[in-house]
mmCIF file of C-alpha atoms and ligand atoms in Angstrom:
data_model
loop_
_atom_site.group_PDB
_atom_site.id
_atom_site.type_symbol
_atom_site.label_atom_id
_atom_site.label_comp_id
_atom_site.label_asym_id
_atom_site.label_seq_id
_atom_site.Cartn_x
_atom_site.Cartn_y
_atom_site.Cartn_z
ATOM 1 C CA MET R 1 3.445 3.279 2.226
ATOM 2 C CA SER R 2 3.804 4.963 5.577
ATOM 3 C CA GLY R 3 1.152 3.937 8.077
ATOM 4 C CA THR R 4 -0.240 4.901 11.460
ATOM 5 C CA SER R 5 2.593 3.179 13.329
ATOM 6 C CA LEU R 6 4.805 6.128 12.265
ATOM 7 C CA ASP R 7 7.701 3.687 12.008
ATOM 8 C CA GLY R 8 8.855 4.668 8.528
ATOM 9 C CA ILE R 9 8.422 4.047 4.815
ATOM 10 C CA ASP R 10 7.829 0.697 3.094
ATOM 11 C CA ALA R 11 8.756 0.958 -0.585
ATOM 12 C CA ALA R 12 7.965 -1.854 -3.028
ATOM 13 C CA LEU R 13 8.838 -2.103 -6.709
ATOM 14 C CA VAL R 14 5.966 -3.926 -8.350
ATOM 15 C CA ARG R 15 5.516 -5.144 -11.905
ATOM 16 C CA PHE R 16 2.074 -5.860 -13.326
ATOM 17 C CA GLY R 17 2.163 -8.422 -16.093
ATOM 18 C CA ALA R 18 -0.089 -10.851 -17.876
ATOM 19 C CA LYS R 19 0.287 -13.356 -15.010
ATOM 20 C CA GLY R 20 -0.562 -10.879 -12.300
ATOM 21 C CA LEU R 21 1.752 -8.885 -10.126
ATOM 22 C CA GLY R 22 5.301 -9.504 -9.025
ATOM 23 C CA CYS R 23 7.148 -7.727 -6.254
ATOM 24 C CA LEU R 24 10.652 -7.151 -7.700
ATOM 25 C CA ALA R 25 12.365 -5.382 -4.810
ATOM 26 C CA THR R 26 11.632 -3.749 -1.477
ATOM 27 C CA HIS R 27 13.255 -1.163 0.737
ATOM 28 C CA TYR R 28 12.471 0.022 4.250
ATOM 29 C CA ARG R 29 13.425 3.514 5.363
ATOM 30 C CA PRO R 30 12.797 4.224 9.059
ATOM 31 C CA TYR R 31 11.698 7.727 10.038
ATOM 32 C CA PRO R 32 14.213 9.862 11.922
ATOM 33 C CA ASP R 33 13.029 10.281 15.531
ATOM 34 C CA ASP R 34 12.357 14.005 15.238
ATOM 35 C CA LEU R 35 10.239 13.538 12.106
ATOM 36 C CA ARG R 36 8.209 10.870 13.844
ATOM 37 C CA GLN R 37 7.704 13.131 16.854
ATOM 38 C CA GLU R 38 6.619 16.088 14.691
ATOM 39 C CA ALA R 39 4.087 13.893 12.852
ATOM 40 C CA LEU R 40 2.795 12.677 16.206
ATOM 41 C CA ASP R 41 2.542 16.258 17.535
ATOM 42 C CA LEU R 42 0.575 17.342 14.460
ATOM 43 C CA HIS R 43 -2.159 14.848 15.337
ATOM 44 C CA ARG R 44 -3.359 17.575 17.711
ATOM 45 C CA SER R 45 -3.797 21.308 17.292
ATOM 46 C CA GLY R 46 -0.783 23.372 18.273
ATOM 47 C CA PRO R 47 0.933 26.685 17.583
ATOM 48 C CA ASP R 48 1.663 27.543 13.950
ATOM 49 C CA GLU R 49 0.356 24.163 12.839
ATOM 50 C CA LEU R 50 -0.361 25.093 9.195
ATOM 51 C CA ARG R 51 3.242 26.104 8.610
ATOM 52 C CA ARG R 52 4.569 23.120 10.536
ATOM 53 C CA ALA R 53 2.325 20.779 8.539
ATOM 54 C CA ALA R 54 3.515 22.282 5.239
ATOM 55 C CA LEU R 55 7.143 21.938 6.265
ATOM 56 C CA LEU R 56 6.627 18.372 7.439
ATOM 57 C CA ALA R 57 4.912 17.554 4.125
ATOM 58 C CA ASN R 58 8.005 18.802 2.303
ATOM 59 C CA ARG R 59 10.258 16.804 4.550
ATOM 60 C CA LEU R 60 8.149 13.684 4.045
ATOM 61 C CA ALA R 61 8.357 14.133 0.262
ATOM 62 C CA GLY R 62 12.147 14.208 0.647
ATOM 63 C CA GLU R 63 12.046 10.979 2.667
ATOM 64 C CA TYR R 64 9.721 9.314 0.147
ATOM 65 C CA ALA R 65 12.030 10.392 -2.687
ATOM 66 C CA ALA R 66 15.051 8.958 -0.854
ATOM 67 C CA ALA R 67 13.182 5.679 -0.336
ATOM 68 C CA VAL R 68 12.352 5.507 -4.058
ATOM 69 C CA THR R 69 15.889 6.395 -5.137
ATOM 70 C CA THR R 70 17.459 3.775 -2.866
ATOM 71 C CA LEU R 71 14.928 1.126 -3.893
ATOM 72 C CA LEU R 72 15.650 1.724 -7.579
ATOM 73 C CA ALA R 73 19.429 1.835 -7.062
ATOM 74 C CA GLU R 74 19.356 -1.462 -5.140
ATOM 75 C CA ALA R 75 17.197 -3.037 -7.847
ATOM 76 C CA ALA R 76 19.349 -1.507 -10.632
ATOM 77 C CA VAL R 77 16.232 -0.085 -12.273
ATOM 78 C CA ALA R 78 16.274 3.339 -13.956
ATOM 79 C CA ALA R 79 13.682 5.947 -12.952
ATOM 80 C CA ASP R 80 12.391 6.205 -16.517
ATOM 81 C CA ALA R 81 11.498 2.504 -16.429
ATOM 82 C CA VAL R 82 8.976 3.241 -13.658
ATOM 83 C CA LYS R 83 5.433 4.222 -14.639
ATOM 84 C CA ALA R 84 4.526 5.865 -11.352
ATOM 85 C CA VAL R 85 5.110 6.184 -7.637
ATOM 86 C CA ALA R 86 1.965 5.610 -5.589
ATOM 87 C CA CYS R 87 2.415 7.393 -2.285
ATOM 88 C CA HIS R 88 -0.073 7.242 0.572
ATOM 89 C CA GLY R 89 1.370 10.123 2.625
ATOM 90 C CA GLN R 90 1.366 10.272 6.410
ATOM 91 C CA THR R 91 -2.026 10.419 8.097
ATOM 92 C CA ILE R 92 -2.174 13.108 10.762
ATOM 93 C CA ARG R 93 -5.968 13.438 11.014
ATOM 94 C CA HIS R 94 -8.701 10.996 10.068
ATOM 95 C CA ALA R 95 -12.246 12.287 10.589
ATOM 96 C CA PRO R 96 -14.533 10.895 7.873
ATOM 97 C CA ALA R 97 -17.608 11.805 9.951
ATOM 98 C CA ASP R 98 -16.514 15.445 9.608
ATOM 99 C CA GLY R 99 -15.876 14.933 5.888
ATOM 100 C CA TYR R 100 -12.086 14.853 5.819
ATOM 101 C CA THR R 101 -9.003 12.728 6.157
ATOM 102 C CA LEU R 102 -5.548 14.267 5.946
ATOM 103 C CA GLN R 103 -2.398 12.551 4.705
ATOM 104 C CA LEU R 104 0.590 14.875 4.761
ATOM 105 C CA ASN R 105 2.687 14.759 1.607
ATOM 106 C CA ASN R 106 3.936 17.079 -1.113
ATOM 107 C CA PRO R 107 3.352 14.991 -4.242
ATOM 108 C CA ALA R 108 4.396 17.858 -6.534
ATOM 109 C CA LEU R 109 7.776 17.969 -4.809
ATOM 110 C CA LEU R 110 8.038 14.164 -4.889
ATOM 111 C CA ALA R 111 7.499 14.273 -8.681
ATOM 112 C CA GLU R 112 10.204 16.949 -8.970
ATOM 113 C CA LEU R 113 12.658 15.011 -6.805
ATOM 114 C CA THR R 114 12.180 11.638 -8.512
ATOM 115 C CA GLY R 115 11.325 12.676 -12.075
ATOM 116 C CA ILE R 116 8.565 10.040 -11.892
ATOM 117 C CA THR R 117 4.779 10.492 -12.104
ATOM 118 C CA VAL R 118 3.274 10.495 -8.602
ATOM 119 C CA ILE R 119 -0.174 9.360 -7.517
ATOM 120 C CA ALA R 120 -1.238 10.626 -4.112
ATOM 121 C CA ASP R 121 -4.170 11.461 -1.842
ATOM 122 C CA PHE R 122 -5.944 8.115 -2.193
ATOM 123 C CA ARG R 123 -8.484 8.482 0.572
ATOM 124 C CA SER R 124 -10.208 11.835 0.151
ATOM 125 C CA ARG R 125 -12.340 10.942 -2.882
ATOM 126 C CA ASP R 126 -13.938 8.036 -1.051
ATOM 127 C CA VAL R 127 -14.663 10.331 1.920
ATOM 128 C CA ALA R 128 -16.160 12.924 -0.454
ATOM 129 C CA ALA R 129 -18.458 10.151 -1.713
ATOM 130 C CA GLY R 130 -19.675 9.533 1.822
ATOM 131 C CA GLY R 131 -17.238 6.726 2.654
ATOM 132 C CA GLN R 132 -14.766 6.125 5.442
ATOM 133 C CA GLY R 133 -11.809 6.481 3.060
ATOM 134 C CA ALA R 134 -10.517 3.340 4.777
ATOM 135 C CA PRO R 135 -9.585 0.588 4.682
ATOM 136 C CA LEU R 136 -8.490 0.646 1.024
ATOM 137 C CA VAL R 137 -6.437 -2.560 0.978
ATOM 138 C CA PRO R 138 -9.416 -5.003 0.806
ATOM 139 C CA ALA R 139 -9.779 -4.520 -2.991
ATOM 140 C CA PHE R 140 -6.152 -5.603 -3.376
ATOM 141 C CA HIS R 141 -6.580 -8.520 -0.965
ATOM 142 C CA ASP R 142 -9.588 -9.576 -3.022
ATOM 143 C CA ASP R 143 -7.515 -9.534 -6.210
ATOM 144 C CA VAL R 144 -4.488 -11.447 -4.919
ATOM 145 C CA PHE R 145 -5.582 -13.522 -1.899
ATOM 146 C CA ARG R 146 -9.143 -14.668 -2.658
ATOM 147 C CA HIS R 147 -9.702 -18.442 -2.815
ATOM 148 C CA ARG R 148 -12.509 -19.895 -4.883
ATOM 149 C CA SER R 149 -13.823 -22.284 -2.221
ATOM 150 C CA ARG R 150 -12.099 -21.457 1.094
ATOM 151 C CA HIS R 151 -13.419 -18.730 3.364
ATOM 152 C CA ARG R 152 -10.394 -16.563 4.132
ATOM 153 C CA VAL R 153 -9.784 -13.536 6.288
ATOM 154 C CA VAL R 154 -6.763 -11.279 5.829
ATOM 155 C CA LEU R 155 -5.637 -9.391 8.922
ATOM 156 C CA ASN R 156 -3.346 -6.391 8.532
ATOM 157 C CA LEU R 157 -1.630 -5.666 11.843
ATOM 158 C CA GLY R 158 -0.402 -2.106 11.431
ATOM 159 C CA GLY R 159 -0.814 0.684 13.968
ATOM 160 C CA ILE R 160 -4.508 0.003 13.478
ATOM 161 C CA ALA R 161 -5.723 -3.530 12.731
ATOM 162 C CA ASN R 162 -7.947 -4.075 9.726
ATOM 163 C CA VAL R 163 -9.688 -7.150 8.416
ATOM 164 C CA THR R 164 -10.665 -8.226 4.909
ATOM 165 C CA ASP R 165 -13.357 -10.866 4.675
ATOM 166 C CA LEU R 166 -13.057 -13.054 1.547
ATOM 167 C CA ALA R 167 -16.072 -15.368 1.674
ATOM 168 C CA PRO R 168 -16.565 -17.542 -1.430
ATOM 169 C CA GLY R 169 -19.395 -16.286 -3.614
ATOM 170 C CA GLN R 170 -19.817 -13.132 -1.486
ATOM 171 C CA PRO R 171 -18.732 -9.569 -2.111
ATOM 172 C CA THR R 172 -15.520 -8.667 -0.316
ATOM 173 C CA ARG R 173 -16.018 -6.885 2.969
ATOM 174 C CA GLY R 174 -13.584 -5.238 5.338
ATOM 175 C CA PHE R 175 -13.199 -2.725 8.151
ATOM 176 C CA ASP R 176 -10.803 -1.366 10.732
ATOM 177 C CA CYS R 177 -11.276 -3.435 13.867
ATOM 178 C CA GLY R 178 -9.386 -1.295 16.390
ATOM 179 C CA PRO R 179 -5.866 -0.972 17.755
ATOM 180 C CA GLY R 180 -3.120 -3.086 16.217
ATOM 181 C CA ASN R 181 0.405 -2.121 17.311
ATOM 182 C CA MET R 182 -0.173 1.518 18.134
ATOM 183 C CA LEU R 183 -0.702 1.252 21.886
ATOM 184 C CA LEU R 184 1.827 -1.586 22.194
ATOM 185 C CA ASP R 185 4.449 0.666 20.596
ATOM 186 C CA ALA R 186 3.556 3.724 22.675
ATOM 187 C CA TRP R 187 3.744 1.741 25.930
ATOM 188 C CA SER R 188 6.996 0.085 24.891
ATOM 189 C CA ARG R 189 8.547 3.469 24.032
ATOM 190 C CA ARG R 190 7.562 4.845 27.398
ATOM 191 C CA HIS R 191 8.702 1.953 29.580
ATOM 192 C CA LEU R 192 11.363 0.118 27.549
ATOM 193 C CA GLY R 193 12.652 3.049 25.552
ATOM 194 C CA GLN R 194 12.207 0.791 22.500
ATOM 195 C CA PRO R 195 10.103 1.588 19.405
ATOM 196 C CA TYR R 196 8.352 -1.758 19.800
ATOM 197 C CA ASP R 197 8.282 -4.834 22.013
ATOM 198 C CA ALA R 198 10.252 -7.211 19.769
ATOM 199 C CA GLY R 199 8.411 -10.493 19.317
ATOM 200 C CA GLY R 200 6.091 -9.498 22.159
ATOM 201 C CA ALA R 201 8.686 -10.867 24.612
ATOM 202 C CA TRP R 202 8.060 -8.196 27.245
ATOM 203 C CA ALA R 203 4.273 -8.646 27.057
ATOM 204 C CA ALA R 204 4.696 -12.429 27.309
ATOM 205 C CA GLY R 205 6.278 -11.970 30.750
ATOM 206 C CA GLY R 206 3.345 -9.912 32.069
ATOM 207 C CA LYS R 207 -0.054 -11.039 33.276
ATOM 208 C CA VAL R 208 -3.360 -9.850 31.904
ATOM 209 C CA LEU R 209 -5.280 -7.395 34.109
ATOM 210 C CA PRO R 210 -8.952 -8.322 33.715
ATOM 211 C CA ASP R 211 -10.392 -5.009 35.018
ATOM 212 C CA LEU R 212 -8.224 -2.983 32.685
ATOM 213 C CA LEU R 213 -9.048 -5.303 29.789
ATOM 214 C CA GLY R 214 -12.749 -4.797 30.486
ATOM 215 C CA ARG R 215 -12.400 -1.002 30.442
ATOM 216 C CA LEU R 216 -10.399 -1.096 27.205
ATOM 217 C CA LEU R 217 -12.790 -3.486 25.466
ATOM 218 C CA ALA R 218 -15.693 -1.198 26.378
ATOM 219 C CA HIS R 219 -14.528 1.393 23.816
ATOM 220 C CA PRO R 220 -17.666 2.018 21.723
ATOM 221 C CA PHE R 221 -15.758 1.824 18.422
ATOM 222 C CA LEU R 222 -15.170 -1.910 18.963
ATOM 223 C CA ALA R 223 -18.855 -2.839 19.061
ATOM 224 C CA SER R 224 -19.996 -0.433 16.333
ATOM 225 C CA PRO R 225 -20.855 -2.185 13.059
ATOM 226 C CA PRO R 226 -18.969 -1.682 9.759
ATOM 227 C CA PRO R 227 -18.387 0.376 7.689
ATOM 228 C CA LYS R 228 -15.921 1.842 10.153
ATOM 229 C CA SER R 229 -12.378 3.130 10.393
ATOM 230 C CA CYS R 230 -10.262 4.551 13.163
ATOM 231 C CA GLY R 231 -6.930 6.115 14.085
ATOM 232 C CA ARG R 232 -5.098 7.824 16.899
ATOM 233 C CA GLU R 233 -8.280 9.883 17.367
ATOM 234 C CA GLN R 234 -9.838 6.839 19.051
ATOM 235 C CA PHE R 235 -6.920 4.849 20.442
ATOM 236 C CA ASP R 236 -4.054 6.919 21.751
ATOM 237 C CA LEU R 237 -1.927 6.912 24.882
ATOM 238 C CA ALA R 238 -4.193 9.507 26.557
ATOM 239 C CA TRP R 239 -7.149 7.134 26.219
ATOM 240 C CA LEU R 240 -5.101 4.274 27.674
ATOM 241 C CA GLU R 241 -3.988 6.465 30.578
ATOM 242 C CA GLY R 242 -7.611 7.335 31.290
ATOM 243 C CA CYS R 243 -8.347 3.604 31.681
ATOM 244 C CA LEU R 244 -5.478 2.953 34.115
ATOM 245 C CA ALA R 245 -5.861 2.943 37.880
ATOM 246 C CA GLY R 246 -2.226 4.028 38.166
ATOM 247 C CA HIS R 247 -0.659 1.179 40.153
ATOM 248 C CA GLU R 248 -0.389 -1.386 37.339
ATOM 249 C CA ALA R 249 2.964 -2.988 36.568
ATOM 250 C CA PRO R 250 4.030 -1.838 33.059
ATOM 251 C CA ALA R 251 4.590 -5.401 31.779
ATOM 252 C CA ASP R 252 1.079 -6.359 32.905
ATOM 253 C CA VAL R 253 -0.348 -3.416 30.962
ATOM 254 C CA GLN R 254 1.586 -4.566 27.889
ATOM 255 C CA ALA R 255 0.211 -8.108 28.263
ATOM 256 C CA THR R 256 -3.290 -6.649 28.566
ATOM 257 C CA LEU R 257 -2.789 -4.512 25.445
ATOM 258 C CA VAL R 258 -1.802 -7.603 23.463
ATOM 259 C CA LEU R 259 -5.006 -9.293 24.543
ATOM 260 C CA LEU R 260 -6.952 -6.113 23.692
ATOM 261 C CA THR R 261 -5.710 -6.308 20.093
ATOM 262 C CA ALA R 262 -6.228 -10.069 19.845
ATOM 263 C CA ARG R 263 -9.674 -10.120 21.433
ATOM 264 C CA SER R 264 -10.986 -7.121 19.529
ATOM 265 C CA VAL R 265 -9.886 -8.777 16.277
ATOM 266 C CA ALA R 266 -11.426 -12.105 17.325
ATOM 267 C CA GLN R 267 -14.709 -10.471 18.352
ATOM 268 C CA ALA R 268 -14.886 -8.487 15.103
ATOM 269 C CA VAL R 269 -14.227 -11.619 13.031
ATOM 270 C CA GLY R 270 -16.875 -13.511 15.012
ATOM 271 C CA ARG R 271 -19.458 -10.732 14.697
ATOM 272 C CA TRP R 272 -18.986 -9.643 11.099
ATOM 273 C CA CYS R 273 -17.153 -12.310 9.087
ATOM 274 C CA GLY R 274 -19.303 -15.392 9.633
ATOM 275 C CA ARG R 275 -17.280 -18.598 9.966
ATOM 276 C CA PRO R 276 -13.983 -18.220 8.103
ATOM 277 C CA GLU R 277 -11.680 -21.250 7.868
ATOM 278 C CA GLU R 278 -8.341 -19.490 7.685
ATOM 279 C CA LEU R 279 -6.712 -16.219 8.605
ATOM 280 C CA PHE R 280 -3.601 -14.753 7.000
ATOM 281 C CA ALA R 281 -1.773 -12.051 8.925
ATOM 282 C CA CYS R 282 0.316 -9.280 7.416
ATOM 283 C CA GLY R 283 1.807 -5.937 8.488
ATOM 284 C CA GLY R 284 4.576 -5.400 11.024
ATOM 285 C CA GLY R 285 2.481 -6.913 13.828
ATOM 286 C CA ALA R 286 2.842 -10.289 12.110
ATOM 287 C CA HIS R 287 6.385 -10.306 13.596
ATOM 288 C CA ASN R 288 4.942 -10.193 17.083
ATOM 289 C CA LYS R 289 4.970 -13.919 17.926
ATOM 290 C CA PHE R 290 3.221 -13.427 21.231
ATOM 291 C CA LEU R 291 0.435 -11.410 19.601
ATOM 292 C CA LEU R 292 -0.105 -14.099 16.954
ATOM 293 C CA ALA R 293 -0.116 -16.858 19.569
ATOM 294 C CA THR R 294 -2.633 -14.893 21.657
ATOM 295 C CA LEU R 295 -4.789 -14.355 18.603
ATOM 296 C CA ALA R 296 -4.627 -18.051 17.717
ATOM 297 C CA ALA R 297 -5.899 -18.873 21.217
ATOM 298 C CA GLU R 298 -8.786 -16.410 20.736
ATOM 299 C CA LEU R 299 -9.743 -17.954 17.374
ATOM 300 C CA PRO R 300 -9.149 -21.696 17.922
ATOM 301 C CA GLN R 301 -11.436 -22.718 15.038
ATOM 302 C CA LEU R 302 -9.283 -20.902 12.468
ATOM 303 C CA ARG R 303 -6.113 -21.996 10.735
ATOM 304 C CA MET R 304 -3.672 -19.132 11.148
ATOM 305 C CA ALA R 305 -0.763 -18.285 8.882
ATOM 306 C CA LYS R 306 1.033 -15.302 7.391
ATOM 307 C CA THR R 307 0.640 -13.960 3.870
ATOM 308 C CA GLU R 308 4.110 -15.414 3.144
ATOM 309 C CA ASP R 309 2.201 -18.665 2.632
ATOM 310 C CA LEU R 310 0.243 -16.954 -0.143
ATOM 311 C CA GLY R 311 3.424 -15.733 -1.809
ATOM 312 C CA MET R 312 3.653 -12.240 -0.332
ATOM 313 C CA PRO R 313 5.853 -11.306 2.650
ATOM 314 C CA ALA R 314 3.826 -9.724 5.466
ATOM 315 C CA ASP R 315 5.916 -6.540 5.470
ATOM 316 C CA TRP R 316 5.204 -5.668 1.862
ATOM 317 C CA VAL R 317 1.496 -6.330 1.414
ATOM 318 C CA GLU R 318 0.374 -2.773 2.130
ATOM 319 C CA ALA R 319 3.062 -1.160 -0.036
ATOM 320 C CA ALA R 320 2.192 -3.515 -2.903
ATOM 321 C CA ALA R 321 -1.490 -2.693 -2.318
ATOM 322 C CA PHE R 322 -0.834 0.999 -2.913
ATOM 323 C CA ALA R 323 1.127 0.225 -6.085
ATOM 324 C CA TRP R 324 -1.949 -1.745 -7.176
ATOM 325 C CA LEU R 325 -4.254 1.156 -6.267
ATOM 326 C CA GLY R 326 -2.000 3.615 -8.118
ATOM 327 C CA ARG R 327 -2.155 1.466 -11.220
ATOM 328 C CA ARG R 328 -5.961 1.492 -11.020
ATOM 329 C CA THR R 329 -5.859 5.297 -10.898
ATOM 330 C CA LEU R 330 -3.594 5.502 -13.961
ATOM 331 C CA LEU R 331 -5.912 3.157 -15.835
ATOM 332 C CA GLY R 332 -8.971 5.173 -14.829
ATOM 333 C CA LEU R 333 -10.373 2.308 -12.775
ATOM 334 C CA PRO R 334 -12.030 2.594 -9.356
ATOM 335 C CA GLY R 335 -9.970 1.601 -6.313
ATOM 336 C CA ASN R 336 -12.465 1.660 -3.462
ATOM 337 C CA LEU R 337 -15.010 -0.987 -2.560
ATOM 338 C CA PRO R 338 -18.245 0.769 -1.575
ATOM 339 C CA ALA R 339 -19.299 -2.341 0.410
ATOM 340 C CA VAL R 340 -16.180 -1.787 2.549
ATOM 341 C CA THR R 341 -15.940 1.974 2.927
ATOM 342 C CA GLY R 342 -19.634 2.854 2.727
ATOM 343 C CA ALA R 343 -19.085 5.263 -0.174
ATOM 344 C CA ARG R 344 -22.032 5.972 -2.497
ATOM 345 C CA GLY R 345 -20.255 4.231 -5.347
ATOM 346 C CA ALA R 346 -17.017 3.057 -6.902
ATOM 347 C CA ARG R 347 -14.595 5.933 -7.434
ATOM 348 C CA ILE R 348 -11.259 6.534 -9.153
ATOM 349 C CA LEU R 349 -8.997 7.384 -6.217
ATOM 350 C CA GLY R 350 -6.201 9.886 -5.900
ATOM 351 C CA ALA R 351 -4.629 12.648 -7.940
ATOM 352 C CA ILE R 352 -1.925 12.290 -10.600
ATOM 353 C CA TYR R 353 1.138 14.561 -10.720
ATOM 354 C CA ARG R 354 2.725 13.920 -14.117
ATOM 355 C CA ALA R 355 6.490 13.669 -14.411
HETATM 356 N N1 ADP Q 1 9.901 -7.958 15.493
HETATM 357 C C1 ADP Q 1 8.783 -7.310 15.820
HETATM 358 N N2 ADP Q 1 8.132 -7.602 16.965
HETATM 359 C C2 ADP Q 1 7.019 -6.971 17.328
HETATM 360 N N3 ADP Q 1 6.458 -5.993 16.586
HETATM 361 C C3 ADP Q 1 7.057 -5.661 15.427
HETATM 362 C C4 ADP Q 1 8.233 -6.286 14.978
HETATM 363 N N4 ADP Q 1 8.571 -5.728 13.779
HETATM 364 C C5 ADP Q 1 7.643 -4.790 13.508
HETATM 365 N N5 ADP Q 1 6.725 -4.744 14.493
HETATM 366 C C6 ADP Q 1 5.562 -3.854 14.593
HETATM 367 O O1 ADP Q 1 5.159 -3.445 13.322
HETATM 368 C C7 ADP Q 1 5.003 -2.025 13.280
HETATM 369 C C8 ADP Q 1 5.144 -1.537 11.868
HETATM 370 O O2 ADP Q 1 4.148 -2.178 11.100
HETATM 371 P P1 ADP Q 1 3.547 -1.572 9.790
HETATM 372 O O3 ADP Q 1 2.927 -2.683 9.047
HETATM 373 O O4 ADP Q 1 4.583 -0.751 9.096
HETATM 374 O O5 ADP Q 1 2.412 -0.625 10.361
HETATM 375 P P2 ADP Q 1 1.843 0.746 9.757
HETATM 376 O O6 ADP Q 1 1.214 0.390 8.456
HETATM 377 O O7 ADP Q 1 0.873 1.217 10.785
HETATM 378 O O8 ADP Q 1 3.037 1.668 9.616
HETATM 379 C C9 ADP Q 1 6.021 -1.535 14.266
HETATM 380 O O9 ADP Q 1 5.722 -0.248 14.744
HETATM 381 C C10 ADP Q 1 5.896 -2.602 15.359
HETATM 382 O O10 ADP Q 1 4.791 -2.338 16.187
HETATM 383 MG MG1 MG Q 2 4.767 1.296 8.735
#
């Protein structure tokens, strides 16, 4: 898995057995800075972009292959013991309203480099069926995190934040709720020269700017009802800059961005998830202590924890989810939830590149 944060690749080795799934090993491979920058640049039109996108796709396949090879070496597992690699690719455009979503990858090359069957391009079939193509993780959350009598919400804090609503006796629902870490990271890179604000320590020293918060929370995506999904198209640094008066102290902006994420999640949960009893956070943002504390203050009626408490480390939930989705594809089973994405029906997701 490589998500909108553009931080790198989360690789998980997952076994599916009679007793459910087990995560055997994990490996994280950060993106080189220049790769990250090129992926970021390709979010907008630019000179020679088709060629640059093709070359970046090849380079990504090389990075994915290296992540797989290292993961298997560390786990002492041979490539021929692996059924398939499920690879999300790197989103550079997400425009379901225009009928497309684009994850850069070269799955054919990845199959050549690893000698393992590759499953890729998970989102486009759902979009073709009229859906958002996102979020796709709720079906997995439903399978592994649902409780028979407790109303649970799972919150994935990636670059974008998305929620899965697991209400007992109800179909699983879910949606992107808005920015997760994306703006926090961008602001931290600019002012701290750090890829992220570790633990939210910098934000914790700032004070919230109510006017700025009001302008940020007025983004129409936040109030629009599900099904919905978003990306850098909606919440990028240019949008943030347009909301600034220009004289704000950088730490105060960071504090305000933390509250933007927390409040937009809290409002979305309040509007569209009924009255859940507990929330389990996952994704890299679950390491941001200040963000979680701010969120807890916004949702005082909820018990908050991380997916660790449900047996799955926060960093590996999304990677394991794509292994789960890839398995569905191999078995010829649908992977999307039409109630989540808005697609016309359940669909088998992705394309298979045989070893
Ligand atoms: N110690 C930490 N403190 C604060 N934020 C963190 C920490 N570790 C990771 N993160 C955040 O998590 C992000 C990566 O999360 P991830 O789940 O991989 O998101 P995505 O799926 O969008 O790639 C980083 O970019 C950063 O914002
Ligand atoms: Mg990531």
